[in-house]
PDB file of C-alpha atoms in Angstrom:
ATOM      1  CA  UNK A   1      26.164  50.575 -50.542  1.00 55.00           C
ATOM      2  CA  UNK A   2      25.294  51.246 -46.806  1.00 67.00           C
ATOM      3  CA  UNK A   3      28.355  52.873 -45.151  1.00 91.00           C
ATOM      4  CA  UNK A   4      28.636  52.116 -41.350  1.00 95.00           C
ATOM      5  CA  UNK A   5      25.531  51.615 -39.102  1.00 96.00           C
ATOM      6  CA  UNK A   6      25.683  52.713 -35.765  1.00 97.00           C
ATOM      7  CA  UNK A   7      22.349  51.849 -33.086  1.00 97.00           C
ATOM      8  CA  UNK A   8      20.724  53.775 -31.389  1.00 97.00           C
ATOM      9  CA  UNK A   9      21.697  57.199 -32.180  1.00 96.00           C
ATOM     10  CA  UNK A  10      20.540  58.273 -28.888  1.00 96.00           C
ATOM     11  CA  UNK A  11      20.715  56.553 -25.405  1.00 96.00           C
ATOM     12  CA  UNK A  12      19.797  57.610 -21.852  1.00 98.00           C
ATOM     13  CA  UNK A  13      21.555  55.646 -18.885  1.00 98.00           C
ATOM     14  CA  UNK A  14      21.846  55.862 -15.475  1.00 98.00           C
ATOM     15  CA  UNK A  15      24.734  56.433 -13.282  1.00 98.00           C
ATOM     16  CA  UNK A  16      25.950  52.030 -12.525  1.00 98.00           C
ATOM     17  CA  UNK A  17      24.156  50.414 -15.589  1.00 98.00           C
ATOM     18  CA  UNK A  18      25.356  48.789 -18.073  1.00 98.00           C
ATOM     19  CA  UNK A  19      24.695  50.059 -21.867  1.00 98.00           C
ATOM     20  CA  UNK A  20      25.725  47.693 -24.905  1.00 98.00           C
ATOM     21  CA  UNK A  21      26.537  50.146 -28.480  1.00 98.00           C
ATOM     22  CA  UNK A  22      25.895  48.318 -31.817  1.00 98.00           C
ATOM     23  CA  UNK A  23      27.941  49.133 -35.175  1.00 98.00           C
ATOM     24  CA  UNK A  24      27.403  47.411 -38.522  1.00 98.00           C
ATOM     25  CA  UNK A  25      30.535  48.064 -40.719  1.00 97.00           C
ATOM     26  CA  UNK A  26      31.001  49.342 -44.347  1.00 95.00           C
ATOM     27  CA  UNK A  27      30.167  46.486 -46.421  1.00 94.00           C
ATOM     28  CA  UNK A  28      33.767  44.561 -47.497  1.00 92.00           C
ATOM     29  CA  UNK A  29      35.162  46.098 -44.276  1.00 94.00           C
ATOM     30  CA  UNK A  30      37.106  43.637 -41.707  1.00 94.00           C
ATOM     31  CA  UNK A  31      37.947  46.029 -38.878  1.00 93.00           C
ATOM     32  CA  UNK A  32      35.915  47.696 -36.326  1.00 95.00           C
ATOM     33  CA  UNK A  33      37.502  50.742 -34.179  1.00 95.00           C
ATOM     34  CA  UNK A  34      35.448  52.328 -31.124  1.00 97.00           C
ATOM     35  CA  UNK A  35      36.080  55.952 -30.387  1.00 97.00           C
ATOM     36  CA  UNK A  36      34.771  58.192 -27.404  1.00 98.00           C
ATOM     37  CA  UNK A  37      33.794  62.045 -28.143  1.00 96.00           C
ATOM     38  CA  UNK A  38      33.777  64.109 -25.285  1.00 95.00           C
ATOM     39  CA  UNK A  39      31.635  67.161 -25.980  1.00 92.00           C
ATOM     40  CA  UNK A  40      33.998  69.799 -27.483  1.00 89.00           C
ATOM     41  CA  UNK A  41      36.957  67.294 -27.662  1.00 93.00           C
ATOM     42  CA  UNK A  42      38.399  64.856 -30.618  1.00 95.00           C
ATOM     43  CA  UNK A  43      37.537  61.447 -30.786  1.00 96.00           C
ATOM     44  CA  UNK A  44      39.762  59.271 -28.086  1.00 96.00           C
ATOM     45  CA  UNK A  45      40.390  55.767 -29.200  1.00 95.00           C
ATOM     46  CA  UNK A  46      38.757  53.082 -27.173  1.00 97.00           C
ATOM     47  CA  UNK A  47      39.532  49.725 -28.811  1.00 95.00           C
ATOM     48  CA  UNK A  48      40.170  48.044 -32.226  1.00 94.00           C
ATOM     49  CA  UNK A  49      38.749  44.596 -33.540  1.00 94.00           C
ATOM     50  CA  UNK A  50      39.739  42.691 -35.704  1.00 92.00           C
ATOM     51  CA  UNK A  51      38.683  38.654 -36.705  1.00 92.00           C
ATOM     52  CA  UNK A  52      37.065  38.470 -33.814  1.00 94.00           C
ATOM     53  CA  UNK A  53      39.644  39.730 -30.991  1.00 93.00           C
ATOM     54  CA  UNK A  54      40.449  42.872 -29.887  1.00 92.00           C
ATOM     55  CA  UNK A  55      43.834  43.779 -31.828  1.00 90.00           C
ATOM     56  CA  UNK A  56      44.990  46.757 -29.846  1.00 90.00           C
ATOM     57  CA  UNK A  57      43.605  49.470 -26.881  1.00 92.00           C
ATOM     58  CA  UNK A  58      43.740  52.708 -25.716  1.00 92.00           C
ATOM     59  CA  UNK A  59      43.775  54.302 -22.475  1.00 93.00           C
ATOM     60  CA  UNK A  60      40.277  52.854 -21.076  1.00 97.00           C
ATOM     61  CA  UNK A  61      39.710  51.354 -18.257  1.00 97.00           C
ATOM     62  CA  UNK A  62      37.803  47.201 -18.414  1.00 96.00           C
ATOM     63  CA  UNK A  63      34.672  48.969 -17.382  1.00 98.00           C
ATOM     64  CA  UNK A  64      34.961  48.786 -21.697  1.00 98.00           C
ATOM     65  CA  UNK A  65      34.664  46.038 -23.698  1.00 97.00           C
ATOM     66  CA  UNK A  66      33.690  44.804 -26.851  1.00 97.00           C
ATOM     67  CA  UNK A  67      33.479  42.332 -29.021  1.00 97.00           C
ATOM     68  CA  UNK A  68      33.252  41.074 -33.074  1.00 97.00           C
ATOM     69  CA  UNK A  69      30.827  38.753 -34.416  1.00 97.00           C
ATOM     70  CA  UNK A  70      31.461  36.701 -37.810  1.00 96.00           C
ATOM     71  CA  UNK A  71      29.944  38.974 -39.759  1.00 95.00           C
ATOM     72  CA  UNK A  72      32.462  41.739 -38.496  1.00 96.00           C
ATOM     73  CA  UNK A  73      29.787  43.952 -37.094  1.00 97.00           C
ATOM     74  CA  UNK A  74      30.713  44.824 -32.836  1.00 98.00           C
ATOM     75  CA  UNK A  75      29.433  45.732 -29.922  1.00 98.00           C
ATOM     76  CA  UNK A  76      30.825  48.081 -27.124  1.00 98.00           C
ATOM     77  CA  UNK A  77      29.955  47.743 -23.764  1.00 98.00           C
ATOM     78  CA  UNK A  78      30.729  49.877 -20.862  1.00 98.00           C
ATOM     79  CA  UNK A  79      29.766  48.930 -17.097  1.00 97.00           C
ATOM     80  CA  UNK A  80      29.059  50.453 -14.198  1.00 98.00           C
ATOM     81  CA  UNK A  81      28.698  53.487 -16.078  1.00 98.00           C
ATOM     82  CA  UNK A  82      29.895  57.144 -14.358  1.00 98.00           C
ATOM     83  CA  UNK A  83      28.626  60.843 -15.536  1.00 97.00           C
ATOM     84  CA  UNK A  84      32.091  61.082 -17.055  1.00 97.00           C
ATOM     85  CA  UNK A  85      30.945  58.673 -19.969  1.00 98.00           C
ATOM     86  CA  UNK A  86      28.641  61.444 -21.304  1.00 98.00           C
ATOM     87  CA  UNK A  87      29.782  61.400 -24.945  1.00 97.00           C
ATOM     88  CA  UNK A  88      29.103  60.657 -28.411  1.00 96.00           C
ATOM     89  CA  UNK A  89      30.506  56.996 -29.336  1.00 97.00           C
ATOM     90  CA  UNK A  90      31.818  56.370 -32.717  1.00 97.00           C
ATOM     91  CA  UNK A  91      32.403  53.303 -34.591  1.00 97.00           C
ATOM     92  CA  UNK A  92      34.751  53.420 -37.778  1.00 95.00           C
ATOM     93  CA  UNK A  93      35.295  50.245 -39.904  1.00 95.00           C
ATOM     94  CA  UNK A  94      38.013  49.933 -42.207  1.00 92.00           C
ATOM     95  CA  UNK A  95      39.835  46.798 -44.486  1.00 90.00           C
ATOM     96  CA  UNK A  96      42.893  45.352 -43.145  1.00 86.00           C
ATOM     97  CA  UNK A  97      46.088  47.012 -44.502  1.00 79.00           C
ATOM     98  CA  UNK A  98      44.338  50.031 -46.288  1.00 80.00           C
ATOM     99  CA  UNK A  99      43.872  53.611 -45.275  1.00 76.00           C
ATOM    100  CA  UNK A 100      40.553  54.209 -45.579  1.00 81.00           C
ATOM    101  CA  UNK A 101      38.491  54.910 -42.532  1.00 90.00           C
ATOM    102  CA  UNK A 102      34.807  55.178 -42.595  1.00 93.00           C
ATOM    103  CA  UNK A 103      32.641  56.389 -39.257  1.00 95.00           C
ATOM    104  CA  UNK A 104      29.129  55.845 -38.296  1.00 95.00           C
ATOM    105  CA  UNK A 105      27.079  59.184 -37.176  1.00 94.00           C
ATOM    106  CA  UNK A 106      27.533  57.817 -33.293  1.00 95.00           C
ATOM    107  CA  UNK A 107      25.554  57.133 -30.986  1.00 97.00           C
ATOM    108  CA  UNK A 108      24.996  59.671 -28.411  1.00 96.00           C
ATOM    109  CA  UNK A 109      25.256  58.551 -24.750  1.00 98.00           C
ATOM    110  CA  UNK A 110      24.096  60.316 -21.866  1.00 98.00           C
ATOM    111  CA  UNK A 111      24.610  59.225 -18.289  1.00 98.00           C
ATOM    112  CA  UNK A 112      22.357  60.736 -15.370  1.00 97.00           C
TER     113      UNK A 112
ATOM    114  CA  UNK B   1      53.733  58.478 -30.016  1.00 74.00           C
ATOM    115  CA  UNK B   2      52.337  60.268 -32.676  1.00 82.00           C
ATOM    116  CA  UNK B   3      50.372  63.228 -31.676  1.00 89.00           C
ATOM    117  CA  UNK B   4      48.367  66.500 -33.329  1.00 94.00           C
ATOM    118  CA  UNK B   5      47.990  69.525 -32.535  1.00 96.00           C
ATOM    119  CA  UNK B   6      45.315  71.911 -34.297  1.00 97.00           C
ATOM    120  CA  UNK B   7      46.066  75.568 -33.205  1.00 93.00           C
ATOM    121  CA  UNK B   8      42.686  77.905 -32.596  1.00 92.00           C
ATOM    122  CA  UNK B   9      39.710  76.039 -31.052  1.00 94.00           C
ATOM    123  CA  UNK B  10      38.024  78.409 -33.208  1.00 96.00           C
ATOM    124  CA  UNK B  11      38.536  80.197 -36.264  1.00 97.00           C
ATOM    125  CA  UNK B  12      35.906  82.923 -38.421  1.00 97.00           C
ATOM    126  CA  UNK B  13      35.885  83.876 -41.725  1.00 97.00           C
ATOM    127  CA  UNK B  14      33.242  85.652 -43.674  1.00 97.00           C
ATOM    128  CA  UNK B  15      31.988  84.134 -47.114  1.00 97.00           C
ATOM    129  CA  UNK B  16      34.332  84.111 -49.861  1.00 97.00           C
ATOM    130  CA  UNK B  17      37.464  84.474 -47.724  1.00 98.00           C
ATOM    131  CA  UNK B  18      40.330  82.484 -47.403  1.00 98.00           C
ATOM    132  CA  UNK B  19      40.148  79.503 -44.974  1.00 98.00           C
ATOM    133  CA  UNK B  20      43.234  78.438 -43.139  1.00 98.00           C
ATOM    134  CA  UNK B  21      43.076  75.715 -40.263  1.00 98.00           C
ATOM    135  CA  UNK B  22      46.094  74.967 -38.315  1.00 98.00           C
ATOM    136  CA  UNK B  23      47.567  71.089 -37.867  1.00 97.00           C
ATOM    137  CA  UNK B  24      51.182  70.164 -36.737  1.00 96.00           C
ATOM    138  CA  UNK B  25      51.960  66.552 -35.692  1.00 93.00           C
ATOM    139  CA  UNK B  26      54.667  64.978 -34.088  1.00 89.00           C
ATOM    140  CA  UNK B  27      55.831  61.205 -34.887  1.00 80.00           C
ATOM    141  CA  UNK B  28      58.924  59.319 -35.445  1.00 74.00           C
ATOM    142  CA  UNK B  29      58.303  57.894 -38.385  1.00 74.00           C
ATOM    143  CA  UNK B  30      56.846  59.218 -41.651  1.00 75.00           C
ATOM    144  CA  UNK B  31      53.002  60.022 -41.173  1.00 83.00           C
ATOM    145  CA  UNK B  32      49.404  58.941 -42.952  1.00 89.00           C
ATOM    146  CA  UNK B  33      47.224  62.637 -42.177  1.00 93.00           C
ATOM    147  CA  UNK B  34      43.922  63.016 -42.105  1.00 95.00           C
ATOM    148  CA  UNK B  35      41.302  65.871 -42.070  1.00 97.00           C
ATOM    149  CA  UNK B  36      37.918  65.171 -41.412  1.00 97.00           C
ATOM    150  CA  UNK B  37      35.103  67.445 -40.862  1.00 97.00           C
ATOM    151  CA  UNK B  38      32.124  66.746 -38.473  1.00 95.00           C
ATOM    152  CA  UNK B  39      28.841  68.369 -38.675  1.00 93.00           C
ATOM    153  CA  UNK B  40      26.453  68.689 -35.832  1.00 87.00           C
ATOM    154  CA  UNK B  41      25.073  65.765 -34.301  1.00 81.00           C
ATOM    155  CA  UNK B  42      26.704  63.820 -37.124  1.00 86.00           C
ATOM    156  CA  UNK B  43      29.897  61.575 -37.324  1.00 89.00           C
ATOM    157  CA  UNK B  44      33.061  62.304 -39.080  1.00 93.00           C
ATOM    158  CA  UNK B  45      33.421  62.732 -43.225  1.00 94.00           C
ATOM    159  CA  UNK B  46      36.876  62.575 -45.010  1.00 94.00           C
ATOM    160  CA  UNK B  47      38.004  65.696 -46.399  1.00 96.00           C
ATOM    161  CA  UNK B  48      40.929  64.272 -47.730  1.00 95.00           C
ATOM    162  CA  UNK B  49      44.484  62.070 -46.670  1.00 93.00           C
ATOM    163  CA  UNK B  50      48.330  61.862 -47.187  1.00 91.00           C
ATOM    164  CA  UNK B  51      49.687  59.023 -47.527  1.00 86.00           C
ATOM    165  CA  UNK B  52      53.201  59.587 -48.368  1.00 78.00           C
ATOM    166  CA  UNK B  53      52.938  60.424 -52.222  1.00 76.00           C
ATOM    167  CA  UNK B  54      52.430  64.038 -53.413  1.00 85.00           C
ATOM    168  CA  UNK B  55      52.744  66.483 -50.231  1.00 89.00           C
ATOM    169  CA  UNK B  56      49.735  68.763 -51.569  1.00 94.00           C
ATOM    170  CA  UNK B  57      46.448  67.185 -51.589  1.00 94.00           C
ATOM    171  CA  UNK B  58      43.281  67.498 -52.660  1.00 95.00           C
ATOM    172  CA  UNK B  59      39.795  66.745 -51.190  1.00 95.00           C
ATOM    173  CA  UNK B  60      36.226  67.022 -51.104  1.00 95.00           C
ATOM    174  CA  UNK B  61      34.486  70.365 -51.121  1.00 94.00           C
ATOM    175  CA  UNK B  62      37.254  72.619 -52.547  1.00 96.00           C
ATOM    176  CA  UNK B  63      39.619  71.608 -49.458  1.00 97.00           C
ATOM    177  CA  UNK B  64      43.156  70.925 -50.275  1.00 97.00           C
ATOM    178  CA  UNK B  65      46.119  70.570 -47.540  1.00 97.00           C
ATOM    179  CA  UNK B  66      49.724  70.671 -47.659  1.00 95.00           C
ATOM    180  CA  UNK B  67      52.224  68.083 -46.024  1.00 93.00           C
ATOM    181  CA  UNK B  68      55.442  69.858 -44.929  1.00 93.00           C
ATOM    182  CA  UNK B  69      57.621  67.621 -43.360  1.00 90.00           C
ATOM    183  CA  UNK B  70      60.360  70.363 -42.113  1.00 90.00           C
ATOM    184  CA  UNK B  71      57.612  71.997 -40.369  1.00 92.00           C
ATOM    185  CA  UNK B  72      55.475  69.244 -39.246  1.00 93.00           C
ATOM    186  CA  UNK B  73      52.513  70.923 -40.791  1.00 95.00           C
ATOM    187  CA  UNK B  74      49.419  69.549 -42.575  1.00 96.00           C
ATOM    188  CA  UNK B  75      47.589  72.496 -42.614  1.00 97.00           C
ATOM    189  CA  UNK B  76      44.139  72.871 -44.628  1.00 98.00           C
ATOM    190  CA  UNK B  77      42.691  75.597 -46.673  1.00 98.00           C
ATOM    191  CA  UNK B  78      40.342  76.585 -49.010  1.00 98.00           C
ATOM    192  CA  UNK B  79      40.185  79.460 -51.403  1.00 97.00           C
ATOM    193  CA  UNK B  80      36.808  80.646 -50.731  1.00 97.00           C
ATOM    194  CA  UNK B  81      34.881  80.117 -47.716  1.00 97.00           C
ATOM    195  CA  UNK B  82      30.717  78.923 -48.450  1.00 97.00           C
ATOM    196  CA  UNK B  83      28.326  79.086 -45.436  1.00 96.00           C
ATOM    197  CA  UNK B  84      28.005  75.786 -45.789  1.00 95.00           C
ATOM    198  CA  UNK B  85      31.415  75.207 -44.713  1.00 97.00           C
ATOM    199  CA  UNK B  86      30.640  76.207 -40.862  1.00 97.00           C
ATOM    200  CA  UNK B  87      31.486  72.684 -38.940  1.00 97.00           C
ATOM    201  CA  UNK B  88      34.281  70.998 -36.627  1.00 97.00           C
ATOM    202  CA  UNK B  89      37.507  70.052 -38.455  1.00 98.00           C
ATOM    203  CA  UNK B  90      39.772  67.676 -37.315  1.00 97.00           C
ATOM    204  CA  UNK B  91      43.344  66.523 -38.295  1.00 97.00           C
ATOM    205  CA  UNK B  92      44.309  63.272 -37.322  1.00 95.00           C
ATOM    206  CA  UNK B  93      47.582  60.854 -37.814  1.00 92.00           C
ATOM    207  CA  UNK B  94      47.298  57.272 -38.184  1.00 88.00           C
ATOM    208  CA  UNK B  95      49.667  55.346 -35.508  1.00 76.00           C
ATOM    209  CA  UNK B  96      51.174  53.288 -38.052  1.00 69.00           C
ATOM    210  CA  UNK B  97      54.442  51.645 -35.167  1.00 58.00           C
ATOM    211  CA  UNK B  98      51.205  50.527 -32.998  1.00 54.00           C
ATOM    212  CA  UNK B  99      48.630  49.614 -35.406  1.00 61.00           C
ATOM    213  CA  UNK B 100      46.041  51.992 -37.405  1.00 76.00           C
ATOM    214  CA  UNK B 101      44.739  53.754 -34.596  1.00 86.00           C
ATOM    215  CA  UNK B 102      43.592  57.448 -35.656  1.00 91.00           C
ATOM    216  CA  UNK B 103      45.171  59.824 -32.695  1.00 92.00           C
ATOM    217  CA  UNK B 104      42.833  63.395 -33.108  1.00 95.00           C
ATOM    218  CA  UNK B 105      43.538  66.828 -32.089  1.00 96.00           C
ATOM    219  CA  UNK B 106      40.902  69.004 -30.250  1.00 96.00           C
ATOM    220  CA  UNK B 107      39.412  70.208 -33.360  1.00 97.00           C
ATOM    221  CA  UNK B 108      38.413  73.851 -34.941  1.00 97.00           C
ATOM    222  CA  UNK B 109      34.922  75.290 -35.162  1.00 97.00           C
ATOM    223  CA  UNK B 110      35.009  77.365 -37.915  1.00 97.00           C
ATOM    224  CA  UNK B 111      32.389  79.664 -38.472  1.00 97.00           C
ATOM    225  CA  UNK B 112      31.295  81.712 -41.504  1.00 97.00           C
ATOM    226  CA  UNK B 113      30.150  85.351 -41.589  1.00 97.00           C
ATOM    227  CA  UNK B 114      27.596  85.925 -44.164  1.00 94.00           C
TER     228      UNK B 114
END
């Protein structure tokens, strides 16, 4: 049973593109949830989605976005990206109502 | 809001000693905890949760924590420290008023002297 899928691991961007994150969840999972990991920080909550619309958000600004397809796997992108978005990017699924949380390995983002 | 605080950024212990890593929490209503443990370059692994039934749990790896409401504390320990125990541990509380957002604290490096 594949646990979550998170693509790529490892991204290189410049400082004003645009980068698009990919996350497959745990199979029988409904909800996707986006976190940001500063180096040498915890995980900061970007967004939550759940049949299809975003459900609730943190403190982000709309340079983030996302979206859910039918099959429940998401997408995160983040425009007009700054040096301050350096960090790894972690996508958790999880089933509607329950308390189980499962995280991809991240993909690591680095803005030059 | 719910937050966490993990005290120590870092803690050491040699093998075989006693691990203790530091969580309080603050929320207004009774808490879901979490520890998870993150290895380098990797994401996060459950170590274990409360979710309101019996206050000392038990996880993966020999890890066990203890929910004390009186002192907000969910602090986690384990008897005997392995080298293979050297990682990031975070505690986390689920938001349950605004959803099931996890809100983390800054995390502990522990290390392990051989």
């Amino acid at each position: 049973d594949a646990g979550v899928t998170q693509s790529p691991t490892h991204l290189i961007k410049t400082r004003g593109q645009q980068v698009t994150l990919r996350c497959s969840p745990k199979s029988g999972h409904d909800t996707v949830s986006w976190y940001q990991q500063a180096l040498g920080q915890g995980p900061q909550f970007i967004f939550q989605y759940y049949e299809e619309e975003e459900r609730q958000r943190g403190n982000f600004p709309d340079r983030f976005s996302g979206h859910q397809f039918p099959n429940y796997s998401s997408e995160l992108n983040v425009n007009a990206l700054l040096l301050g978005d350096s960090a790894l990017y972690l996508c958790a699924s999880s089933l509607s109502g329950s308390y189980g949380y499962t995280f991809g390995s991240g993909t690591r983002l680095t803005v030059v | 809001a719910q937050s966490v605080t993990q005290l120590g950024s870092h803690v050491s212990v040699s093998e075989g000693a006693l691990v203790l890593l530091r969580c309080n929490y603050s929320s207004s209503v009774p808490p879901y905890l979490f520890w998870y443990v993150q290895y380098p370059n990797q994401g996060l692994q459950l170590l274990l949760k409360y979710t309101s039934a019996a206050t000392l749990v038990k996880g993966i790896n020999g890890f066990e924590a203890e929910f004390k409401k009186s002192e907000t504390s969910f602090h986690l320990t384990k008897p005997s420290a392995h080298m293979s125990d050297a990682a990031e541990y975070f505690c986390a509380v689920r938001n349950n008023n605004a959803g099931n957002m996890l809100t983390f604290g800054g995390g502990t490096r522990l290390m392990v002297k051989p």
